[in-house]
CSV table of C-alpha atoms in Angstrom, one decimal:
chain,number,residue,atom,x,y,z
A,1,MET,CA,-30.0,-9.8,-4.3
A,2,SER,CA,-28.6,-6.6,-2.9
A,3,ALA,CA,-24.9,-6.2,-2.2
A,4,LEU,CA,-25.7,-6.1,1.6
A,5,SER,CA,-27.6,-9.3,1.4
A,6,ALA,CA,-24.8,-11.0,-0.5
A,7,LEU,CA,-22.3,-9.8,2.0
A,8,GLU,CA,-24.4,-11.0,4.9
A,9,GLU,CA,-24.8,-14.4,3.3
A,10,ALA,CA,-21.1,-14.7,2.7
A,11,VAL,CA,-20.3,-13.9,6.3
A,12,GLU,CA,-22.9,-16.3,7.5
A,13,LYS,CA,-21.5,-19.2,5.4
A,14,ARG,CA,-18.0,-18.4,6.6
A,15,TRP,CA,-19.1,-18.4,10.2
A,16,GLU,CA,-20.9,-21.7,9.7
A,17,ALA,CA,-17.8,-23.3,8.2
A,18,LEU,CA,-15.6,-22.0,11.0
A,19,TRP,CA,-18.1,-23.2,13.6
A,20,ALA,CA,-18.3,-26.6,12.1
A,21,ARG,CA,-14.5,-27.0,12.3
A,22,VAL,CA,-14.3,-25.7,15.9
A,23,ALA,CA,-17.5,-27.1,17.4
A,24,GLY,CA,-17.5,-30.5,15.7
A,25,ARG,CA,-16.9,-33.8,17.6
A,26,GLU,CA,-13.2,-33.0,17.8
A,27,PRO,CA,-12.0,-29.6,16.7
A,28,VAL,CA,-9.5,-30.8,14.2
A,29,GLU,CA,-7.7,-27.6,13.4
A,30,LEU,CA,-7.2,-26.8,17.1
A,31,VAL,CA,-6.0,-30.4,17.8
A,32,ASP,CA,-3.5,-30.2,15.0
A,33,ALA,CA,-2.3,-26.8,16.2
A,34,LEU,CA,-1.8,-28.2,19.7
A,35,HIS,CA,0.2,-31.2,18.4
A,36,ARG,CA,2.4,-28.9,16.3
A,37,GLU,CA,3.0,-26.6,19.3
A,38,CYS,CA,4.0,-29.6,21.4
A,39,ASP,CA,6.3,-31.1,18.8
A,40,ARG,CA,7.9,-27.8,18.1
A,41,HIS,CA,9.0,-27.3,21.7
A,42,ALA,CA,10.1,-30.9,22.4
A,43,VAL,CA,13.6,-31.1,24.1
A,44,VAL,CA,15.6,-34.3,24.1
A,45,CYS,CA,17.2,-35.0,27.5
A,46,ARG,CA,20.4,-36.8,28.2
A,47,ALA,CA,18.7,-40.0,29.2
A,48,GLY,CA,16.9,-40.1,25.9
A,49,ARG,CA,13.7,-38.7,27.3
A,50,VAL,CA,11.8,-36.1,25.3
A,51,MET,CA,10.4,-33.4,27.5
A,52,VAL,CA,7.6,-31.1,26.3
A,53,PRO,CA,5.9,-28.0,27.8
A,54,ASN,CA,3.0,-28.8,30.1
A,55,ALA,CA,0.9,-25.6,29.9
A,56,TYR,CA,-1.0,-24.8,26.7
A,57,ASP,CA,-3.2,-21.7,26.1
A,58,VAL,CA,-5.8,-21.7,23.4
A,59,GLU,CA,-7.2,-18.3,22.7
A,60,LEU,CA,-10.5,-18.2,20.8
A,61,ALA,CA,-12.1,-15.3,19.1
A,62,ASP,CA,-15.0,-13.8,21.2
A,63,GLU,CA,-17.7,-15.2,19.0
A,64,VAL,CA,-16.3,-18.7,18.9
A,65,TYR,CA,-15.8,-18.7,22.7
A,66,GLU,CA,-19.4,-17.5,23.3
A,67,GLN,CA,-20.8,-20.2,21.0
A,68,LEU,CA,-18.8,-22.9,22.9
A,69,ALA,CA,-19.9,-21.6,26.3
A,70,ARG,CA,-23.6,-21.4,25.3
A,71,ARG,CA,-23.6,-25.0,24.1
A,72,GLY,CA,-21.8,-26.2,27.2
A,73,SER,CA,-19.0,-27.7,25.1
A,74,ARG,CA,-16.2,-29.5,26.7
A,75,VAL,CA,-13.7,-28.5,24.1
A,76,GLY,CA,-11.0,-27.9,26.8
A,77,GLN,CA,-11.2,-31.5,28.0
A,78,ALA,CA,-11.3,-32.9,24.4
A,79,LEU,CA,-8.1,-30.9,23.6
A,80,THR,CA,-6.4,-32.0,26.8
A,81,ASP,CA,-7.3,-35.7,26.1
A,82,SER,CA,-6.1,-35.5,22.5
A,83,LEU,CA,-2.8,-33.8,23.5
A,84,ALA,CA,-2.2,-36.5,26.2
A,85,ARG,CA,-2.8,-39.3,23.6
A,86,HIS,CA,-0.4,-37.5,21.2
A,87,ALA,CA,2.3,-37.3,23.8
A,88,THR,CA,1.9,-41.0,24.7
A,89,ARG,CA,2.2,-42.0,21.0
A,90,HIS,CA,5.4,-40.1,20.7
A,91,GLY,CA,6.9,-41.1,24.1
A,92,TYR,CA,6.9,-37.5,25.4
A,93,ALA,CA,7.3,-36.7,29.1
A,94,TRP,CA,5.6,-33.6,30.4
A,95,ALA,CA,7.5,-30.9,32.3
A,96,GLY,CA,4.8,-31.1,34.9
A,97,PRO,CA,1.0,-31.7,35.1
A,98,LEU,CA,-0.6,-31.2,31.7
A,99,ALA,CA,-3.1,-28.2,31.4
A,100,VAL,CA,-4.8,-26.9,28.4
A,101,HIS,CA,-6.5,-23.5,29.1
A,102,VAL,CA,-9.2,-22.3,26.7
A,103,ARG,CA,-10.1,-18.7,26.9
A,104,ARG,CA,-11.6,-15.8,24.9
A,105,SER,CA,-9.5,-13.2,23.3
A,106,GLY,CA,-10.5,-10.0,21.5
A,107,ASP,CA,-7.0,-10.0,19.9
A,108,VAL,CA,-7.6,-13.2,17.8
A,109,PRO,CA,-8.4,-11.9,14.3
A,110,ASP,CA,-11.1,-13.1,11.9
A,111,GLY,CA,-12.7,-15.6,14.2
A,112,ARG,CA,-9.7,-17.8,14.5
A,113,TYR,CA,-7.6,-19.1,17.3
A,114,ARG,CA,-4.0,-18.9,18.7
A,115,VAL,CA,-2.1,-21.7,20.5
A,116,THR,CA,0.9,-21.1,22.7
A,117,SER,CA,2.8,-23.2,25.2
A,118,SER,CA,5.0,-22.8,28.2
A,119,VAL,CA,6.3,-24.6,31.2
A,120,MET,CA,4.1,-23.9,34.3
A,121,PRO,CA,5.5,-21.5,36.8
A,122,HIS,CA,6.2,-24.1,39.4
A,123,VAL,CA,8.5,-25.9,37.0
A,124,SER,CA,11.8,-24.1,36.3
A,125,ALA,CA,12.0,-23.0,32.7
A,126,GLU,CA,15.8,-23.0,33.0
A,127,GLY,CA,15.7,-26.6,34.3
A,128,PHE,CA,13.6,-27.5,31.4
A,129,GLN,CA,16.1,-26.0,29.0
A,130,ARG,CA,19.1,-27.6,30.7
A,131,ALA,CA,17.3,-31.0,30.5
A,132,GLY,CA,17.9,-30.9,26.7
A,133,ARG,CA,21.6,-30.4,26.9
């Protein structure tokens, strides 16, 4: 086997492993990343309510995004549903309507993903911060 063939095989195996994690029944790594992002930004309010951001962005590497789009995957809905269940289990209150946006990004290295959260623009970020005091 030539060096080029060995490299090609290694890349193909890595791609298949990543694809299995992302495109499986429920993309476990992405779900865990969303849950951690939600938990990390939870704010305890005076009334004992725990508020969490309501807007989540999931950036996927171009190749992964293309594969999901070609297969007609509903990964965005699966991620939203999972995050909603997570919030219910922990008694979290959203800072507004929940939205998980899945998009492609050329900036995500090595076929991975990036998860960020924020409070949607129609909800005051300062009010969200004050709620935790």
